[in-house]
N, C-alpha and C. Protein backbone atom coordinates (compact mmCIF):
# COMPACT_ATOMS: atom_id res chain seq x y z
N MET A 1 0.84 -1.18 0.00
CA MET A 1 0.00 0.00 0.00
C MET A 1 0.89 1.24 0.00
N ASN A 2 0.62 2.16 -0.88
CA ASN A 2 1.37 3.40 -0.99
C ASN A 2 0.74 4.45 -0.09
N GLU A 3 1.47 4.91 0.91
CA GLU A 3 0.93 5.89 1.86
C GLU A 3 1.10 7.32 1.40
N SER A 4 1.98 7.58 0.46
CA SER A 4 2.18 8.96 0.02
C SER A 4 1.09 9.35 -0.99
N ILE A 5 0.79 10.64 -0.99
CA ILE A 5 -0.19 11.18 -1.93
C ILE A 5 0.49 12.29 -2.72
N HIS A 6 0.59 12.09 -4.01
CA HIS A 6 1.08 13.12 -4.93
C HIS A 6 -0.06 13.41 -5.90
N VAL A 7 -0.43 14.66 -6.01
CA VAL A 7 -1.56 15.03 -6.87
C VAL A 7 -1.29 16.34 -7.58
N VAL A 8 -1.76 16.40 -8.82
CA VAL A 8 -1.69 17.62 -9.61
C VAL A 8 -3.11 18.15 -9.78
N LEU A 9 -3.31 19.41 -9.41
CA LEU A 9 -4.57 20.10 -9.70
C LEU A 9 -4.36 20.72 -11.06
N MET A 10 -5.14 20.27 -12.05
CA MET A 10 -4.89 20.67 -13.44
C MET A 10 -6.13 21.30 -14.05
N GLY A 11 -5.89 22.00 -15.15
CA GLY A 11 -6.97 22.60 -15.91
C GLY A 11 -6.54 23.92 -16.52
N VAL A 12 -7.47 24.52 -17.21
CA VAL A 12 -7.19 25.76 -17.92
C VAL A 12 -7.03 26.92 -16.94
N ALA A 13 -6.56 28.03 -17.44
CA ALA A 13 -6.38 29.24 -16.63
C ALA A 13 -7.70 29.63 -15.97
N GLY A 14 -7.61 29.95 -14.70
CA GLY A 14 -8.78 30.42 -13.98
C GLY A 14 -9.66 29.33 -13.40
N CYS A 15 -9.28 28.06 -13.54
CA CYS A 15 -10.17 26.98 -13.08
C CYS A 15 -10.13 26.80 -11.56
N GLY A 16 -9.14 27.37 -10.90
CA GLY A 16 -9.07 27.26 -9.45
C GLY A 16 -7.97 26.34 -8.93
N LYS A 17 -6.99 26.05 -9.77
CA LYS A 17 -5.93 25.11 -9.38
C LYS A 17 -5.25 25.51 -8.06
N SER A 18 -4.87 26.76 -7.96
CA SER A 18 -4.13 27.21 -6.78
C SER A 18 -5.00 27.22 -5.53
N VAL A 19 -6.19 27.75 -5.63
CA VAL A 19 -7.08 27.85 -4.46
C VAL A 19 -7.48 26.47 -3.98
N VAL A 20 -7.93 25.61 -4.89
CA VAL A 20 -8.33 24.26 -4.50
C VAL A 20 -7.11 23.47 -4.03
N GLY A 21 -5.99 23.63 -4.72
CA GLY A 21 -4.77 22.93 -4.33
C GLY A 21 -4.33 23.30 -2.92
N GLN A 22 -4.40 24.57 -2.58
CA GLN A 22 -4.03 25.00 -1.22
C GLN A 22 -4.95 24.37 -0.19
N ARG A 23 -6.23 24.30 -0.51
CA ARG A 23 -7.20 23.71 0.42
C ARG A 23 -6.92 22.22 0.60
N ILE A 24 -6.64 21.51 -0.49
CA ILE A 24 -6.34 20.08 -0.40
C ILE A 24 -5.03 19.87 0.37
N ALA A 25 -4.04 20.69 0.09
CA ALA A 25 -2.76 20.57 0.80
C ALA A 25 -2.97 20.73 2.31
N ARG A 26 -3.80 21.68 2.68
CA ARG A 26 -4.09 21.90 4.10
C ARG A 26 -4.83 20.69 4.69
N LEU A 27 -5.83 20.18 3.98
CA LEU A 27 -6.60 19.03 4.47
C LEU A 27 -5.73 17.78 4.64
N LEU A 28 -4.78 17.60 3.75
CA LEU A 28 -3.92 16.41 3.78
C LEU A 28 -2.59 16.65 4.48
N ASP A 29 -2.38 17.88 4.93
CA ASP A 29 -1.12 18.27 5.58
C ASP A 29 0.08 17.95 4.68
N LEU A 30 -0.03 18.43 3.44
CA LEU A 30 1.03 18.23 2.45
C LEU A 30 1.54 19.58 1.97
N PRO A 31 2.77 19.63 1.47
CA PRO A 31 3.26 20.88 0.89
C PRO A 31 2.55 21.19 -0.42
N MET A 32 2.38 22.47 -0.68
CA MET A 32 1.77 22.96 -1.92
C MET A 32 2.87 23.50 -2.82
N ILE A 33 2.86 23.05 -4.07
CA ILE A 33 3.82 23.52 -5.07
C ILE A 33 3.04 24.33 -6.09
N GLU A 34 3.34 25.60 -6.20
CA GLU A 34 2.67 26.47 -7.18
C GLU A 34 3.48 26.43 -8.47
N GLY A 35 2.94 25.73 -9.46
CA GLY A 35 3.65 25.55 -10.72
C GLY A 35 4.08 26.84 -11.39
N ASP A 36 3.23 27.86 -11.34
CA ASP A 36 3.58 29.13 -11.98
C ASP A 36 4.86 29.74 -11.42
N ALA A 37 5.18 29.45 -10.16
CA ALA A 37 6.38 30.01 -9.53
C ALA A 37 7.66 29.46 -10.14
N PHE A 38 7.57 28.39 -10.91
CA PHE A 38 8.75 27.74 -11.49
C PHE A 38 8.93 28.05 -12.97
N HIS A 39 8.03 28.86 -13.54
CA HIS A 39 8.23 29.27 -14.94
C HIS A 39 9.49 30.12 -15.05
N PRO A 40 10.31 29.89 -16.07
CA PRO A 40 11.43 30.81 -16.29
C PRO A 40 10.88 32.18 -16.68
N GLN A 41 11.65 33.20 -16.44
CA GLN A 41 11.22 34.57 -16.74
C GLN A 41 10.82 34.71 -18.21
N SER A 42 11.50 34.00 -19.09
CA SER A 42 11.16 34.09 -20.52
C SER A 42 9.73 33.62 -20.79
N ASN A 43 9.27 32.58 -20.06
CA ASN A 43 7.89 32.11 -20.22
C ASN A 43 6.90 33.15 -19.71
N VAL A 44 7.20 33.72 -18.55
CA VAL A 44 6.31 34.73 -17.96
C VAL A 44 6.20 35.93 -18.91
N GLU A 45 7.33 36.36 -19.44
CA GLU A 45 7.32 37.50 -20.36
C GLU A 45 6.54 37.18 -21.64
N LYS A 46 6.69 35.97 -22.14
CA LYS A 46 5.98 35.56 -23.35
C LYS A 46 4.47 35.59 -23.11
N MET A 47 4.03 35.01 -22.00
CA MET A 47 2.60 35.01 -21.70
C MET A 47 2.09 36.43 -21.46
N ALA A 48 2.87 37.24 -20.77
CA ALA A 48 2.46 38.62 -20.49
C ALA A 48 2.29 39.41 -21.78
N ARG A 49 3.02 39.03 -22.83
CA ARG A 49 2.87 39.69 -24.15
C ARG A 49 1.66 39.16 -24.91
N GLY A 50 0.98 38.16 -24.33
CA GLY A 50 -0.18 37.59 -24.98
C GLY A 50 0.16 36.46 -25.94
N GLU A 51 1.34 35.87 -25.79
CA GLU A 51 1.76 34.77 -26.65
C GLU A 51 1.65 33.46 -25.87
N PRO A 52 0.93 32.47 -26.41
CA PRO A 52 0.82 31.20 -25.70
C PRO A 52 2.15 30.45 -25.70
N LEU A 53 2.37 29.69 -24.64
CA LEU A 53 3.57 28.86 -24.58
C LEU A 53 3.40 27.67 -25.51
N ASP A 54 4.52 27.21 -26.07
CA ASP A 54 4.49 26.01 -26.90
C ASP A 54 5.15 24.87 -26.14
N ASP A 55 5.19 23.71 -26.77
CA ASP A 55 5.75 22.53 -26.10
C ASP A 55 7.20 22.77 -25.66
N ALA A 56 7.98 23.44 -26.48
CA ALA A 56 9.38 23.69 -26.14
C ALA A 56 9.49 24.59 -24.91
N ASP A 57 8.59 25.59 -24.82
CA ASP A 57 8.60 26.49 -23.65
C ASP A 57 8.29 25.72 -22.37
N ARG A 58 7.44 24.73 -22.48
CA ARG A 58 6.98 24.00 -21.29
C ARG A 58 7.90 22.84 -20.90
N ALA A 59 8.73 22.38 -21.80
CA ALA A 59 9.52 21.16 -21.56
C ALA A 59 10.36 21.23 -20.29
N GLY A 60 11.21 22.22 -20.18
CA GLY A 60 12.08 22.33 -19.00
C GLY A 60 11.28 22.59 -17.73
N TRP A 61 10.23 23.39 -17.87
CA TRP A 61 9.36 23.71 -16.73
C TRP A 61 8.72 22.43 -16.18
N LEU A 62 8.21 21.58 -17.05
CA LEU A 62 7.59 20.34 -16.60
C LEU A 62 8.60 19.41 -15.93
N GLN A 63 9.82 19.39 -16.46
CA GLN A 63 10.88 18.57 -15.84
C GLN A 63 11.13 19.06 -14.40
N ILE A 64 11.20 20.36 -14.23
CA ILE A 64 11.42 20.95 -12.90
C ILE A 64 10.27 20.58 -11.97
N LEU A 65 9.04 20.67 -12.47
CA LEU A 65 7.89 20.35 -11.63
C LEU A 65 7.88 18.88 -11.23
N GLY A 66 8.26 18.00 -12.15
CA GLY A 66 8.37 16.58 -11.82
C GLY A 66 9.40 16.36 -10.72
N GLN A 67 10.51 17.09 -10.81
CA GLN A 67 11.55 16.99 -9.78
C GLN A 67 11.04 17.52 -8.45
N GLN A 68 10.28 18.61 -8.50
CA GLN A 68 9.71 19.16 -7.27
C GLN A 68 8.81 18.13 -6.58
N LEU A 69 7.98 17.44 -7.35
CA LEU A 69 7.13 16.40 -6.77
C LEU A 69 7.99 15.29 -6.16
N GLN A 70 9.01 14.88 -6.89
CA GLN A 70 9.88 13.80 -6.44
C GLN A 70 10.63 14.20 -5.16
N ASN A 71 10.90 15.49 -5.00
CA ASN A 71 11.60 15.98 -3.81
C ASN A 71 10.78 15.85 -2.53
N HIS A 72 9.51 15.47 -2.67
CA HIS A 72 8.61 15.32 -1.52
C HIS A 72 8.11 13.88 -1.48
N PRO A 73 8.94 12.94 -1.00
CA PRO A 73 8.57 11.53 -1.05
C PRO A 73 7.32 11.18 -0.23
N LYS A 74 6.96 12.01 0.75
CA LYS A 74 5.76 11.74 1.55
C LYS A 74 4.51 12.33 0.92
N GLY A 75 4.67 13.05 -0.20
CA GLY A 75 3.52 13.58 -0.90
C GLY A 75 3.59 15.08 -1.08
N ALA A 76 2.82 15.57 -2.06
CA ALA A 76 2.75 17.00 -2.35
C ALA A 76 1.56 17.25 -3.26
N VAL A 77 1.13 18.50 -3.26
CA VAL A 77 0.06 18.96 -4.13
C VAL A 77 0.67 19.98 -5.09
N LEU A 78 0.46 19.77 -6.39
CA LEU A 78 1.01 20.66 -7.41
C LEU A 78 -0.12 21.30 -8.20
N ALA A 79 -0.06 22.62 -8.35
CA ALA A 79 -0.97 23.33 -9.25
C ALA A 79 -0.24 23.54 -10.57
N CYS A 80 -0.76 22.90 -11.62
CA CYS A 80 -0.11 22.95 -12.94
C CYS A 80 -1.18 22.68 -13.99
N SER A 81 -1.19 23.46 -15.05
CA SER A 81 -2.22 23.30 -16.08
C SER A 81 -2.23 21.90 -16.68
N ALA A 82 -1.07 21.32 -16.96
CA ALA A 82 -0.96 19.94 -17.47
C ALA A 82 -2.00 19.67 -18.56
N LEU A 83 -2.09 20.54 -19.53
CA LEU A 83 -3.17 20.50 -20.51
C LEU A 83 -3.12 19.31 -21.47
N LYS A 84 -1.92 18.88 -21.83
CA LYS A 84 -1.78 17.79 -22.80
C LYS A 84 -1.36 16.50 -22.12
N LYS A 85 -1.74 15.39 -22.71
CA LYS A 85 -1.37 14.09 -22.15
C LYS A 85 0.14 13.97 -22.02
N LYS A 86 0.86 14.42 -23.03
CA LYS A 86 2.32 14.27 -22.95
C LYS A 86 2.91 15.10 -21.80
N TYR A 87 2.26 16.20 -21.42
CA TYR A 87 2.72 16.98 -20.26
C TYR A 87 2.46 16.18 -18.98
N ARG A 88 1.29 15.57 -18.91
CA ARG A 88 0.96 14.76 -17.74
C ARG A 88 1.90 13.57 -17.63
N ASP A 89 2.27 12.99 -18.76
CA ASP A 89 3.19 11.86 -18.76
C ASP A 89 4.58 12.27 -18.26
N VAL A 90 5.03 13.47 -18.60
CA VAL A 90 6.31 13.97 -18.09
C VAL A 90 6.26 14.06 -16.57
N LEU A 91 5.13 14.52 -16.04
CA LEU A 91 4.98 14.62 -14.58
C LEU A 91 4.86 13.25 -13.92
N ARG A 92 4.26 12.31 -14.62
CA ARG A 92 4.09 10.95 -14.08
C ARG A 92 5.43 10.21 -13.98
N CYS A 93 6.33 10.51 -14.89
CA CYS A 93 7.59 9.76 -14.97
C CYS A 93 8.33 9.69 -13.64
N PRO A 94 8.62 10.80 -12.97
CA PRO A 94 9.35 10.71 -11.71
C PRO A 94 8.48 10.29 -10.51
N VAL A 95 7.15 10.28 -10.70
CA VAL A 95 6.25 9.98 -9.59
C VAL A 95 5.19 8.96 -10.06
N PRO A 96 5.55 7.69 -10.10
CA PRO A 96 4.58 6.67 -10.52
C PRO A 96 3.33 6.72 -9.63
N GLY A 97 2.18 6.56 -10.25
CA GLY A 97 0.92 6.62 -9.51
C GLY A 97 0.42 8.02 -9.26
N LEU A 98 1.05 9.01 -9.88
CA LEU A 98 0.64 10.40 -9.70
C LEU A 98 -0.84 10.56 -10.04
N ALA A 99 -1.56 11.24 -9.17
CA ALA A 99 -2.99 11.49 -9.38
C ALA A 99 -3.19 12.89 -9.96
N PHE A 100 -4.28 13.04 -10.70
CA PHE A 100 -4.64 14.33 -11.28
C PHE A 100 -6.09 14.63 -10.93
N VAL A 101 -6.35 15.86 -10.51
CA VAL A 101 -7.71 16.34 -10.32
C VAL A 101 -7.90 17.44 -11.35
N HIS A 102 -8.76 17.16 -12.34
CA HIS A 102 -9.03 18.11 -13.41
C HIS A 102 -10.22 18.97 -13.02
N LEU A 103 -9.96 20.26 -12.84
CA LEU A 103 -11.02 21.21 -12.53
C LEU A 103 -11.58 21.72 -13.84
N SER A 104 -12.69 21.17 -14.23
CA SER A 104 -13.28 21.45 -15.53
C SER A 104 -14.21 22.67 -15.48
N ILE A 105 -13.96 23.63 -16.36
CA ILE A 105 -14.83 24.80 -16.49
C ILE A 105 -15.01 25.12 -17.98
N THR A 106 -15.99 25.94 -18.28
CA THR A 106 -16.26 26.33 -19.66
C THR A 106 -15.32 27.46 -20.08
N PRO A 107 -15.20 27.67 -21.40
CA PRO A 107 -14.40 28.81 -21.87
C PRO A 107 -14.94 30.14 -21.33
N GLU A 108 -16.24 30.26 -21.24
CA GLU A 108 -16.83 31.51 -20.75
C GLU A 108 -16.48 31.76 -19.28
N GLU A 109 -16.52 30.69 -18.48
CA GLU A 109 -16.17 30.83 -17.06
C GLU A 109 -14.69 31.14 -16.90
N SER A 110 -13.85 30.50 -17.68
CA SER A 110 -12.42 30.77 -17.64
C SER A 110 -12.15 32.23 -18.00
N GLN A 111 -12.78 32.70 -19.06
CA GLN A 111 -12.61 34.09 -19.49
C GLN A 111 -13.03 35.06 -18.38
N ARG A 112 -14.16 34.77 -17.76
CA ARG A 112 -14.67 35.63 -16.69
C ARG A 112 -13.69 35.68 -15.52
N ARG A 113 -13.21 34.52 -15.12
CA ARG A 113 -12.31 34.45 -13.97
C ARG A 113 -10.96 35.10 -14.26
N VAL A 114 -10.40 34.81 -15.42
CA VAL A 114 -9.09 35.37 -15.75
C VAL A 114 -9.18 36.89 -15.89
N SER A 115 -10.28 37.37 -16.43
CA SER A 115 -10.48 38.82 -16.58
C SER A 115 -10.59 39.53 -15.24
N SER A 116 -11.00 38.79 -14.21
CA SER A 116 -11.21 39.42 -12.90
C SER A 116 -10.00 39.30 -11.97
N ARG A 117 -8.90 38.67 -12.44
CA ARG A 117 -7.73 38.51 -11.58
C ARG A 117 -6.85 39.75 -11.66
N PRO A 118 -6.70 40.45 -10.56
CA PRO A 118 -5.81 41.62 -10.57
C PRO A 118 -4.35 41.19 -10.48
N ASP A 119 -3.50 41.94 -11.13
CA ASP A 119 -2.05 41.75 -10.99
C ASP A 119 -1.55 40.35 -11.30
N HIS A 120 -2.13 39.70 -12.29
CA HIS A 120 -1.65 38.38 -12.70
C HIS A 120 -1.05 38.52 -14.09
N PHE A 121 0.08 37.83 -14.33
CA PHE A 121 0.77 37.97 -15.61
C PHE A 121 0.01 37.36 -16.78
N TYR A 122 -0.97 36.50 -16.50
CA TYR A 122 -1.65 35.76 -17.57
C TYR A 122 -2.83 36.56 -18.09
N PRO A 123 -2.79 36.99 -19.37
CA PRO A 123 -3.87 37.83 -19.89
C PRO A 123 -5.08 37.02 -20.39
N PRO A 124 -6.27 37.63 -20.31
CA PRO A 124 -7.48 36.96 -20.80
C PRO A 124 -7.40 36.58 -22.28
N SER A 125 -6.58 37.27 -23.03
CA SER A 125 -6.47 36.97 -24.47
C SER A 125 -5.93 35.57 -24.74
N LEU A 126 -5.33 34.91 -23.74
CA LEU A 126 -4.76 33.58 -23.94
C LEU A 126 -5.71 32.45 -23.56
N VAL A 127 -6.89 32.77 -23.05
CA VAL A 127 -7.81 31.72 -22.60
C VAL A 127 -8.15 30.75 -23.73
N ALA A 128 -8.44 31.27 -24.90
CA ALA A 128 -8.81 30.38 -26.02
C ALA A 128 -7.70 29.38 -26.33
N SER A 129 -6.44 29.80 -26.22
CA SER A 129 -5.33 28.89 -26.52
C SER A 129 -5.27 27.75 -25.51
N GLN A 130 -5.73 27.99 -24.28
CA GLN A 130 -5.75 26.93 -23.27
C GLN A 130 -6.72 25.82 -23.69
N PHE A 131 -7.89 26.22 -24.17
CA PHE A 131 -8.88 25.22 -24.58
C PHE A 131 -8.46 24.51 -25.87
N GLU A 132 -7.71 25.20 -26.73
CA GLU A 132 -7.18 24.55 -27.93
C GLU A 132 -6.16 23.47 -27.56
N ALA A 133 -5.37 23.72 -26.53
CA ALA A 133 -4.33 22.78 -26.12
C ALA A 133 -4.88 21.65 -25.25
N LEU A 134 -5.98 21.88 -24.54
CA LEU A 134 -6.49 20.90 -23.57
C LEU A 134 -6.87 19.59 -24.23
N GLN A 135 -6.26 18.52 -23.72
CA GLN A 135 -6.63 17.15 -24.10
C GLN A 135 -7.30 16.53 -22.87
N ASP A 136 -8.57 16.22 -23.01
CA ASP A 136 -9.37 15.73 -21.90
C ASP A 136 -8.71 14.50 -21.26
N PRO A 137 -8.42 14.57 -19.96
CA PRO A 137 -7.76 13.45 -19.28
C PRO A 137 -8.72 12.41 -18.71
N ALA A 138 -10.00 12.55 -18.93
CA ALA A 138 -11.01 11.73 -18.25
C ALA A 138 -10.77 10.23 -18.40
N ASP A 139 -10.22 9.77 -19.51
CA ASP A 139 -10.03 8.35 -19.73
C ASP A 139 -8.66 7.83 -19.27
N GLU A 140 -7.86 8.70 -18.71
CA GLU A 140 -6.54 8.29 -18.22
C GLU A 140 -6.68 7.75 -16.80
N PRO A 141 -5.80 6.81 -16.42
CA PRO A 141 -5.87 6.29 -15.05
C PRO A 141 -5.45 7.36 -14.04
N GLY A 142 -6.04 7.29 -12.86
CA GLY A 142 -5.64 8.20 -11.79
C GLY A 142 -6.09 9.62 -11.98
N VAL A 143 -7.23 9.81 -12.66
CA VAL A 143 -7.74 11.16 -12.91
C VAL A 143 -9.15 11.27 -12.36
N LEU A 144 -9.38 12.32 -11.59
CA LEU A 144 -10.72 12.69 -11.12
C LEU A 144 -11.09 13.99 -11.82
N VAL A 145 -12.22 13.99 -12.51
CA VAL A 145 -12.71 15.21 -13.16
C VAL A 145 -13.83 15.77 -12.29
N VAL A 146 -13.70 17.04 -11.93
CA VAL A 146 -14.72 17.70 -11.11
C VAL A 146 -15.15 19.00 -11.77
N ASP A 147 -16.34 19.41 -11.46
CA ASP A 147 -16.88 20.67 -11.94
C ASP A 147 -16.22 21.80 -11.16
N GLY A 148 -15.40 22.57 -11.83
CA GLY A 148 -14.64 23.65 -11.19
C GLY A 148 -15.48 24.83 -10.75
N THR A 149 -16.79 24.80 -11.04
CA THR A 149 -17.65 25.90 -10.59
C THR A 149 -18.30 25.59 -9.24
N HIS A 150 -18.12 24.38 -8.74
CA HIS A 150 -18.67 24.05 -7.42
C HIS A 150 -17.89 24.79 -6.34
N PRO A 151 -18.44 24.93 -5.15
CA PRO A 151 -17.72 25.61 -4.06
C PRO A 151 -16.36 24.95 -3.78
N VAL A 152 -15.38 25.77 -3.51
CA VAL A 152 -14.01 25.29 -3.28
C VAL A 152 -13.96 24.22 -2.19
N ASP A 153 -14.65 24.44 -1.09
CA ASP A 153 -14.62 23.46 0.00
C ASP A 153 -15.21 22.13 -0.44
N ASP A 154 -16.27 22.16 -1.24
CA ASP A 154 -16.88 20.92 -1.73
C ASP A 154 -15.91 20.16 -2.65
N ILE A 155 -15.27 20.89 -3.55
CA ILE A 155 -14.30 20.26 -4.46
C ILE A 155 -13.15 19.66 -3.66
N ALA A 156 -12.63 20.43 -2.71
CA ALA A 156 -11.49 19.96 -1.91
C ALA A 156 -11.86 18.71 -1.12
N ARG A 157 -13.04 18.69 -0.52
CA ARG A 157 -13.47 17.50 0.25
C ARG A 157 -13.62 16.29 -0.68
N GLN A 158 -14.25 16.50 -1.84
CA GLN A 158 -14.44 15.39 -2.78
C GLN A 158 -13.09 14.85 -3.24
N ALA A 159 -12.19 15.73 -3.61
CA ALA A 159 -10.88 15.31 -4.10
C ALA A 159 -10.07 14.63 -2.99
N THR A 160 -10.13 15.18 -1.80
CA THR A 160 -9.39 14.60 -0.67
C THR A 160 -9.88 13.19 -0.37
N GLN A 161 -11.20 13.00 -0.38
CA GLN A 161 -11.75 11.67 -0.13
C GLN A 161 -11.30 10.69 -1.23
N TRP A 162 -11.35 11.14 -2.48
CA TRP A 162 -10.93 10.31 -3.60
C TRP A 162 -9.46 9.93 -3.46
N LEU A 163 -8.63 10.91 -3.09
CA LEU A 163 -7.19 10.65 -2.92
C LEU A 163 -6.94 9.66 -1.79
N ARG A 164 -7.64 9.83 -0.69
CA ARG A 164 -7.48 8.90 0.43
C ARG A 164 -7.93 7.50 0.04
N ASP A 165 -9.05 7.41 -0.66
CA ASP A 165 -9.54 6.10 -1.11
C ASP A 165 -8.54 5.42 -2.04
N ARG A 166 -7.92 6.19 -2.93
CA ARG A 166 -6.91 5.63 -3.86
C ARG A 166 -5.71 5.11 -3.08
N THR A 167 -5.30 5.86 -2.07
CA THR A 167 -4.11 5.51 -1.31
C THR A 167 -4.31 4.24 -0.50
N HIS A 168 -5.52 4.04 0.00
CA HIS A 168 -5.77 2.90 0.88
C HIS A 168 -6.34 1.69 0.17
N SER A 169 -6.50 1.77 -1.16
CA SER A 169 -6.97 0.60 -1.89
C SER A 169 -5.77 -0.26 -2.29
N PRO A 170 -5.97 -1.57 -2.43
CA PRO A 170 -4.84 -2.47 -2.72
C PRO A 170 -4.23 -2.22 -4.08
């Protein structure tokens, strides 16, 4: 039985990865890793100019995030968009059994939320590119898809219960 819990809160911009991730980290007494904090300055500047990141921009960043997860053998919660399957696979490599909670929202809700975030480097003009890149993870193992418009506490409780159930199953 694997006692550690490693989970990625994933989804498009504005879905609530950081807020829900912090709540789950608190409930499980695990460290929270904010994926955006590990972007190189060149990525932040590119997004701030309204240019979406490409696979090459994300490659090194995803490697760093995988290492960050691995640095916490007792478990950790990571907020990371992880939009494509190949990005999720990069994160899975150093952490076998890595779980993902996909906070699913509509393009309209993402646009509304991103537009209302003060002082964030990510502009609303990039929301459409997030949905273009998103590959639905619902059929992948170790993925829980939740409605990202539900109350944060409800999502966190549901995800925490799912994570605990996964950890204690044979």
